[in-house]
Tab-separated table of N, CA and C in Angstrom:
chain	number	residue	atom	x	y	z
L	1	UNK	N	-38.200	-21.669	-21.615
L	1	UNK	CA	-37.076	-22.539	-21.472
L	1	UNK	C	-37.496	-23.687	-20.554
L	2	UNK	N	-37.329	-24.900	-21.001
L	2	UNK	CA	-37.736	-26.071	-20.215
L	2	UNK	C	-36.513	-26.801	-19.685
L	3	UNK	N	-36.691	-27.372	-18.506
L	3	UNK	CA	-35.669	-28.192	-17.883
L	3	UNK	C	-36.353	-29.437	-17.317
L	4	UNK	N	-35.648	-30.571	-17.353
L	4	UNK	CA	-36.208	-31.822	-16.833
L	4	UNK	C	-35.546	-32.173	-15.512
L	5	UNK	N	-36.390	-32.599	-14.585
L	5	UNK	CA	-35.909	-32.995	-13.266
L	5	UNK	C	-36.265	-34.450	-13.015
L	6	UNK	N	-35.356	-35.199	-12.364
L	6	UNK	CA	-35.679	-36.586	-12.024
L	6	UNK	C	-36.712	-36.624	-10.904
L	7	UNK	N	-37.661	-37.520	-11.039
L	7	UNK	CA	-38.690	-37.737	-10.026
L	7	UNK	C	-38.641	-39.222	-9.683
L	8	UNK	N	-38.691	-39.526	-8.391
L	8	UNK	CA	-38.638	-40.919	-7.967
L	8	UNK	C	-39.823	-41.225	-7.073
L	9	UNK	N	-40.496	-42.322	-7.373
L	9	UNK	CA	-41.581	-42.797	-6.519
L	9	UNK	C	-41.197	-44.169	-5.978
L	10	UNK	N	-41.756	-44.491	-4.816
L	10	UNK	CA	-41.500	-45.785	-4.192
L	10	UNK	C	-42.830	-46.431	-3.855
L	11	UNK	N	-42.896	-47.737	-4.084
L	11	UNK	CA	-44.085	-48.508	-3.750
L	11	UNK	C	-43.652	-49.864	-3.214
L	12	UNK	N	-44.517	-50.471	-2.452
L	12	UNK	CA	-44.287	-51.836	-1.995
L	12	UNK	C	-45.086	-52.757	-2.915
L	13	UNK	N	-44.379	-53.641	-3.585
L	13	UNK	CA	-45.022	-54.626	-4.460
L	13	UNK	C	-44.547	-56.009	-4.045
L	14	UNK	N	-45.498	-56.865	-3.738
L	14	UNK	CA	-45.182	-58.230	-3.303
L	14	UNK	C	-44.180	-58.235	-2.150
L	15	UNK	N	-44.359	-57.300	-1.229
L	15	UNK	CA	-43.509	-57.245	-0.051
L	15	UNK	C	-42.136	-56.629	-0.272
L	16	UNK	N	-41.866	-56.125	-1.475
L	16	UNK	CA	-40.560	-55.536	-1.755
L	16	UNK	C	-40.702	-54.075	-2.163
L	17	UNK	N	-39.689	-53.290	-1.818
L	17	UNK	CA	-39.660	-51.878	-2.192
L	17	UNK	C	-39.248	-51.746	-3.657
L	18	UNK	N	-40.088	-51.075	-4.424
L	18	UNK	CA	-39.813	-50.862	-5.838
L	18	UNK	C	-39.696	-49.357	-6.077
L	19	UNK	N	-38.563	-48.952	-6.657
L	19	UNK	CA	-38.331	-47.544	-6.986
L	19	UNK	C	-38.557	-47.350	-8.480
L	20	UNK	N	-39.250	-46.274	-8.798
L	20	UNK	CA	-39.476	-45.933	-10.199
L	20	UNK	C	-39.018	-44.506	-10.439
L	21	UNK	N	-38.156	-44.342	-11.417
L	21	UNK	CA	-37.681	-43.008	-11.759
L	21	UNK	C	-38.340	-42.552	-13.053
L	22	UNK	N	-38.633	-41.271	-13.093
L	22	UNK	CA	-39.156	-40.651	-14.305
L	22	UNK	C	-38.627	-39.221	-14.333
L	23	UNK	N	-39.085	-38.454	-15.291
L	23	UNK	CA	-38.677	-37.059	-15.386
L	23	UNK	C	-39.912	-36.178	-15.464
L	24	UNK	N	-39.801	-34.985	-14.928
L	24	UNK	CA	-40.866	-33.998	-15.019
L	24	UNK	C	-40.258	-32.730	-15.602
L	25	UNK	N	-40.934	-32.172	-16.584
L	25	UNK	CA	-40.475	-30.930	-17.209
L	25	UNK	C	-41.061	-29.731	-16.486
L	26	UNK	N	-40.229	-28.720	-16.341
L	26	UNK	CA	-40.651	-27.448	-15.768
L	26	UNK	C	-40.233	-26.328	-16.698
L	27	UNK	N	-41.058	-25.280	-16.744
L	27	UNK	CA	-40.731	-24.080	-17.507
L	27	UNK	C	-39.985	-23.113	-16.602
L	28	UNK	N	-38.782	-22.739	-17.004
L	28	UNK	CA	-38.029	-21.733	-16.265
L	28	UNK	C	-38.509	-20.362	-16.724
L	29	UNK	N	-38.874	-19.541	-15.758
L	29	UNK	CA	-39.358	-18.189	-16.032
L	29	UNK	C	-38.366	-17.205	-15.423
L	30	UNK	N	-37.533	-16.594	-16.248
L	30	UNK	CA	-36.539	-15.657	-15.744
L	30	UNK	C	-37.028	-14.213	-15.813
L	31	UNK	N	-38.318	-14.039	-15.993
L	31	UNK	CA	-38.874	-12.688	-16.002
L	31	UNK	C	-39.048	-12.183	-14.578
L	32	UNK	N	-39.495	-10.959	-14.444
L	32	UNK	CA	-39.740	-10.396	-13.121
L	32	UNK	C	-40.891	-11.096	-12.392
L	33	UNK	N	-41.666	-11.899	-13.106
L	33	UNK	CA	-42.736	-12.672	-12.455
L	33	UNK	C	-42.153	-13.627	-11.416
L	34	UNK	N	-40.926	-14.091	-11.636
L	34	UNK	CA	-40.292	-14.971	-10.650
L	34	UNK	C	-40.070	-14.232	-9.328
L	35	UNK	N	-39.712	-12.971	-9.389
L	35	UNK	CA	-39.547	-12.168	-8.172
L	35	UNK	C	-40.882	-12.001	-7.451
L	36	UNK	N	-41.953	-11.806	-8.202
L	36	UNK	CA	-43.283	-11.683	-7.595
L	36	UNK	C	-43.656	-12.988	-6.894
L	37	UNK	N	-43.357	-14.131	-7.509
L	37	UNK	CA	-43.628	-15.426	-6.867
L	37	UNK	C	-42.831	-15.533	-5.563
L	38	UNK	N	-41.576	-15.102	-5.591
L	38	UNK	CA	-40.725	-15.147	-4.400
L	38	UNK	C	-41.324	-14.290	-3.290
L	39	UNK	N	-41.729	-13.072	-3.618
L	39	UNK	CA	-42.304	-12.171	-2.617
L	39	UNK	C	-43.622	-12.705	-2.067
L	40	UNK	N	-44.412	-13.358	-2.931
L	40	UNK	CA	-45.712	-13.884	-2.519
L	40	UNK	C	-45.579	-15.161	-1.694
L	41	UNK	N	-44.743	-16.082	-2.139
L	41	UNK	CA	-44.632	-17.394	-1.486
L	41	UNK	C	-43.719	-17.388	-0.261
L	42	UNK	N	-42.681	-16.536	-0.274
L	42	UNK	CA	-41.705	-16.523	0.810
L	42	UNK	C	-41.416	-15.077	1.242
L	43	UNK	N	-42.431	-14.406	1.795
L	43	UNK	CA	-42.294	-12.978	2.107
L	43	UNK	C	-41.185	-12.656	3.111
L	44	UNK	N	-40.941	-13.515	4.083
L	44	UNK	CA	-39.884	-13.230	5.072
L	44	UNK	C	-38.510	-13.237	4.409
L	45	UNK	N	-38.287	-14.158	3.485
L	45	UNK	CA	-37.016	-14.180	2.754
L	45	UNK	C	-36.901	-12.951	1.856
L	46	UNK	N	-38.004	-12.578	1.230
L	46	UNK	CA	-38.011	-11.457	0.292
L	46	UNK	C	-37.809	-10.109	0.984
L	47	UNK	N	-38.042	-10.069	2.294
L	47	UNK	CA	-37.807	-8.827	3.040
L	47	UNK	C	-36.324	-8.453	3.049
L	48	UNK	N	-35.457	-9.467	3.013
L	48	UNK	CA	-34.016	-9.245	3.154
L	48	UNK	C	-33.273	-9.124	1.837
L	49	UNK	N	-33.753	-9.805	0.788
L	49	UNK	CA	-33.047	-9.787	-0.492
L	49	UNK	C	-33.969	-10.216	-1.617
L	50	UNK	N	-33.551	-9.939	-2.842
L	50	UNK	CA	-34.360	-10.344	-3.990
L	50	UNK	C	-34.042	-11.790	-4.365
L	51	UNK	N	-34.835	-12.350	-5.254
L	51	UNK	CA	-34.685	-13.755	-5.633
L	51	UNK	C	-33.331	-14.033	-6.267
L	52	UNK	N	-32.867	-13.143	-7.110
L	52	UNK	CA	-31.581	-13.366	-7.776
L	52	UNK	C	-30.445	-13.401	-6.748
L	53	UNK	N	-30.413	-12.434	-5.828
L	53	UNK	CA	-29.379	-12.408	-4.795
L	53	UNK	C	-29.454	-13.614	-3.880
L	54	UNK	N	-30.675	-13.988	-3.483
L	54	UNK	CA	-30.881	-15.177	-2.645
L	54	UNK	C	-30.370	-16.418	-3.369
L	55	UNK	N	-30.688	-16.520	-4.648
L	55	UNK	CA	-30.257	-17.669	-5.437
L	55	UNK	C	-28.744	-17.754	-5.519
L	56	UNK	N	-28.079	-16.634	-5.783
L	56	UNK	CA	-26.617	-16.619	-5.864
L	56	UNK	C	-26.000	-17.042	-4.526
L	57	UNK	N	-26.536	-16.518	-3.447
L	57	UNK	CA	-25.993	-16.821	-2.117
L	57	UNK	C	-26.154	-18.296	-1.769
L	58	UNK	N	-27.348	-18.834	-1.980
L	58	UNK	CA	-27.603	-20.234	-1.623
L	58	UNK	C	-26.872	-21.192	-2.562
L	59	UNK	N	-26.770	-20.844	-3.827
L	59	UNK	CA	-26.071	-21.723	-4.778
L	59	UNK	C	-24.572	-21.801	-4.501
L	60	UNK	N	-24.035	-20.839	-3.779
L	60	UNK	CA	-22.613	-20.864	-3.426
L	60	UNK	C	-22.313	-21.902	-2.345
L	61	UNK	N	-23.349	-22.427	-1.705
L	61	UNK	CA	-23.179	-23.437	-0.660
L	61	UNK	C	-23.113	-24.807	-1.326
L	62	UNK	N	-22.027	-25.534	-1.076
L	62	UNK	CA	-21.822	-26.836	-1.728
L	62	UNK	C	-22.353	-28.021	-0.936
L	63	UNK	N	-22.733	-27.810	0.312
L	63	UNK	CA	-23.204	-28.906	1.162
L	63	UNK	C	-24.453	-29.569	0.574
L	64	UNK	N	-24.606	-30.842	0.838
L	64	UNK	CA	-25.813	-31.565	0.438
L	64	UNK	C	-26.635	-31.904	1.675
L	65	UNK	N	-26.982	-30.895	2.451
L	65	UNK	CA	-27.814	-31.114	3.626
L	65	UNK	C	-29.266	-30.828	3.254
L	66	UNK	N	-30.180	-31.361	4.036
L	66	UNK	CA	-31.604	-31.144	3.764
L	66	UNK	C	-31.967	-29.654	3.752
L	67	UNK	N	-31.494	-28.840	4.724
L	67	UNK	CA	-31.854	-27.417	4.680
L	67	UNK	C	-31.362	-26.700	3.422
L	68	UNK	N	-30.161	-27.033	2.959
L	68	UNK	CA	-29.633	-26.403	1.741
L	68	UNK	C	-30.460	-26.830	0.532
L	69	UNK	N	-30.776	-28.106	0.453
L	69	UNK	CA	-31.584	-28.595	-0.670
L	69	UNK	C	-32.966	-27.953	-0.640
L	70	UNK	N	-33.565	-27.827	0.535
L	70	UNK	CA	-34.883	-27.187	0.638
L	70	UNK	C	-34.796	-25.727	0.203
L	71	UNK	N	-33.733	-25.035	0.599
L	71	UNK	CA	-33.556	-23.643	0.168
L	71	UNK	C	-33.436	-23.561	-1.353
L	72	UNK	N	-32.700	-24.491	-1.935
L	72	UNK	CA	-32.573	-24.507	-3.401
L	72	UNK	C	-33.910	-24.826	-4.057
L	73	UNK	N	-34.697	-25.685	-3.413
L	73	UNK	CA	-36.014	-26.002	-3.967
L	73	UNK	C	-36.948	-24.799	-3.880
L	74	UNK	N	-36.813	-23.994	-2.821
L	74	UNK	CA	-37.612	-22.768	-2.724
L	74	UNK	C	-37.294	-21.844	-3.897
L	75	UNK	N	-36.015	-21.722	-4.185
L	75	UNK	CA	-35.614	-20.861	-5.304
L	75	UNK	C	-36.174	-21.388	-6.616
L	76	UNK	N	-35.969	-22.687	-6.836
L	76	UNK	CA	-36.464	-23.277	-8.083
L	76	UNK	C	-37.964	-23.102	-8.218
L	77	UNK	N	-38.658	-23.309	-7.128
L	77	UNK	CA	-40.112	-23.153	-7.138
L	77	UNK	C	-40.499	-21.757	-7.638
L	78	UNK	N	-39.742	-20.758	-7.228
L	78	UNK	CA	-40.036	-19.384	-7.662
L	78	UNK	C	-39.603	-19.136	-9.101
L	79	UNK	N	-38.512	-19.747	-9.529
L	79	UNK	CA	-38.039	-19.564	-10.902
L	79	UNK	C	-38.878	-20.374	-11.902
L	80	UNK	N	-39.555	-21.417	-11.428
L	80	UNK	CA	-40.387	-22.244	-12.307
L	80	UNK	C	-41.794	-21.676	-12.384
L	81	UNK	N	-42.368	-21.725	-13.555
L	81	UNK	CA	-43.762	-21.340	-13.754
L	81	UNK	C	-44.586	-22.617	-13.600
L	82	UNK	N	-45.099	-22.852	-12.389
L	82	UNK	CA	-45.833	-24.088	-12.104
L	82	UNK	C	-47.106	-23.789	-11.325
L	83	UNK	N	-48.104	-24.637	-11.506
L	83	UNK	CA	-49.362	-24.518	-10.778
L	83	UNK	C	-49.342	-25.291	-9.461
L	84	UNK	N	-48.297	-26.057	-9.217
L	84	UNK	CA	-48.194	-26.827	-7.976
L	84	UNK	C	-47.994	-25.889	-6.791
L	85	UNK	N	-48.567	-26.254	-5.636
L	85	UNK	CA	-48.197	-25.490	-4.449
L	85	UNK	C	-46.839	-26.029	-3.972
L	86	UNK	N	-46.202	-25.330	-3.036
L	86	UNK	CA	-44.828	-25.673	-2.673
L	86	UNK	C	-44.706	-27.074	-2.081
L	87	UNK	N	-45.647	-27.475	-1.245
L	87	UNK	CA	-45.590	-28.814	-0.646
L	87	UNK	C	-45.748	-29.886	-1.721
L	88	UNK	N	-46.656	-29.709	-2.660
L	88	UNK	CA	-46.801	-30.666	-3.774
L	88	UNK	C	-45.503	-30.744	-4.571
L	89	UNK	N	-44.894	-29.593	-4.804
L	89	UNK	CA	-43.623	-29.527	-5.523
L	89	UNK	C	-42.559	-30.342	-4.788
L	90	UNK	N	-42.426	-30.133	-3.474
L	90	UNK	CA	-41.423	-30.861	-2.701
L	90	UNK	C	-41.662	-32.369	-2.712
L	91	UNK	N	-42.920	-32.772	-2.694
L	91	UNK	CA	-43.246	-34.203	-2.661
L	91	UNK	C	-42.812	-34.943	-3.928
L	92	UNK	N	-42.489	-34.215	-4.975
L	92	UNK	CA	-42.008	-34.852	-6.202
L	92	UNK	C	-40.601	-35.429	-6.043
L	93	UNK	N	-39.877	-34.959	-5.034
L	93	UNK	CA	-38.459	-35.276	-4.914
L	93	UNK	C	-38.177	-36.047	-3.631
L	94	UNK	N	-37.500	-37.196	-3.766
L	94	UNK	CA	-37.226	-38.110	-2.657
L	94	UNK	C	-35.811	-37.863	-2.131
L	95	UNK	N	-35.714	-37.263	-0.956
L	95	UNK	CA	-34.401	-36.960	-0.393
L	95	UNK	C	-33.832	-38.105	0.452
L	96	UNK	N	-34.526	-39.240	0.509
L	96	UNK	CA	-34.051	-40.353	1.332
L	96	UNK	C	-33.131	-41.307	0.569
L	97	UNK	N	-32.948	-41.093	-0.721
L	97	UNK	CA	-32.123	-41.962	-1.556
L	97	UNK	C	-30.912	-41.172	-2.029
L	98	UNK	N	-29.737	-41.530	-1.530
L	98	UNK	CA	-28.515	-40.762	-1.803
L	98	UNK	C	-28.185	-40.697	-3.300
L	99	UNK	N	-28.326	-41.803	-4.015
L	99	UNK	CA	-28.026	-41.803	-5.454
L	99	UNK	C	-28.986	-40.877	-6.203
L	100	UNK	N	-30.245	-40.913	-5.815
L	100	UNK	CA	-31.235	-40.027	-6.442
L	100	UNK	C	-30.926	-38.562	-6.129
L	101	UNK	N	-30.523	-38.263	-4.887
L	101	UNK	CA	-30.212	-36.888	-4.492
L	101	UNK	C	-29.068	-36.347	-5.353
L	102	UNK	N	-28.097	-37.175	-5.680
L	102	UNK	CA	-27.001	-36.728	-6.562
L	102	UNK	C	-27.535	-36.349	-7.939
L	103	UNK	N	-28.454	-37.156	-8.483
L	103	UNK	CA	-29.060	-36.834	-9.783
L	103	UNK	C	-29.860	-35.534	-9.699
L	104	UNK	N	-30.609	-35.392	-8.624
L	104	UNK	CA	-31.406	-34.190	-8.414
L	104	UNK	C	-30.499	-32.969	-8.306
L	105	UNK	N	-29.415	-33.093	-7.557
L	105	UNK	CA	-28.471	-31.993	-7.399
L	105	UNK	C	-27.863	-31.595	-8.736
L	106	UNK	N	-27.536	-32.570	-9.568
L	106	UNK	CA	-27.015	-32.263	-10.906
L	106	UNK	C	-28.043	-31.488	-11.725
L	107	UNK	N	-29.306	-31.893	-11.639
L	107	UNK	CA	-30.377	-31.192	-12.362
L	107	UNK	C	-30.548	-29.770	-11.839
L	108	UNK	N	-30.416	-29.603	-10.532
L	108	UNK	CA	-30.509	-28.271	-9.932
L	108	UNK	C	-29.388	-27.380	-10.472
L	109	UNK	N	-28.170	-27.918	-10.549
L	109	UNK	CA	-27.034	-27.141	-11.068
L	109	UNK	C	-27.281	-26.689	-12.498
L	110	UNK	N	-27.779	-27.587	-13.336
L	110	UNK	CA	-28.080	-27.236	-14.728
L	110	UNK	C	-29.138	-26.142	-14.792
L	111	UNK	N	-30.182	-26.293	-13.979
L	111	UNK	CA	-31.249	-25.292	-13.969
L	111	UNK	C	-30.707	-23.925	-13.584
L	112	UNK	N	-29.830	-23.876	-12.582
L	112	UNK	CA	-29.308	-22.581	-12.156
L	112	UNK	C	-28.322	-21.989	-13.150
L	113	UNK	N	-27.625	-22.819	-13.880
L	113	UNK	CA	-26.782	-22.284	-14.962
L	113	UNK	C	-27.663	-21.568	-15.984
L	114	UNK	N	-28.797	-22.166	-16.315
L	114	UNK	CA	-29.728	-21.542	-17.256
L	114	UNK	C	-30.348	-20.279	-16.669
L	115	UNK	N	-30.726	-20.337	-15.414
L	115	UNK	CA	-31.360	-19.190	-14.750
L	115	UNK	C	-30.388	-18.012	-14.683
L	116	UNK	N	-29.163	-18.272	-14.240
L	116	UNK	CA	-28.210	-17.182	-14.077
L	116	UNK	C	-27.780	-16.590	-15.415
L	117	UNK	N	-27.878	-17.372	-16.467
L	117	UNK	CA	-27.503	-16.821	-17.768
L	117	UNK	C	-28.660	-16.063	-18.426
L	118	UNK	N	-29.887	-16.213	-17.905
L	118	UNK	CA	-31.028	-15.572	-18.559
L	118	UNK	C	-31.925	-14.755	-17.672
L	119	UNK	N	-31.508	-14.471	-16.445
L	119	UNK	CA	-32.385	-13.750	-15.518
L	119	UNK	C	-32.555	-12.293	-15.888
L	120	UNK	N	-33.791	-11.821	-15.871
L	120	UNK	CA	-34.093	-10.423	-16.154
L	120	UNK	C	-33.578	-9.522	-15.044
L	121	UNK	N	-33.560	-10.021	-13.807
L	121	UNK	CA	-33.154	-9.186	-12.663
L	121	UNK	C	-31.701	-8.787	-12.724
L	122	UNK	N	-30.836	-9.646	-13.240
L	122	UNK	CA	-29.422	-9.309	-13.242
L	122	UNK	C	-29.107	-8.159	-14.183
L	123	UNK	N	-30.033	-7.870	-15.073
L	123	UNK	CA	-29.819	-6.819	-16.055
L	123	UNK	C	-30.189	-5.425	-15.553
L	124	UNK	N	-30.655	-5.324	-14.318
L	124	UNK	CA	-31.026	-4.029	-13.752
L	124	UNK	C	-29.905	-3.432	-12.955
């Protein structure tokens, strides 16, 4: 299952800030491999709860603060089958542009609707 996320880059051209938006596709992996990624990449979080429970808890938070967005990105990183390391993954997304953050948040909501409807963990 693929989902597209907005990606924004910024450059200075002729003394002016130029923003460029594009999209990057990610494969959503709702198999138990996502739980293994969670345990491997974020072991302290995994000590307290599984990825599905963590995702449900964090997605219930409506705030658009940097810590909440980072927590949601941690979840997505684990649900996505990607070769990027976590810092490379985060660098794809520009949290300094409010309009872009709204687009990103909408994409996150869509991704989690797909994840929650197809997760292997919820079936146990």
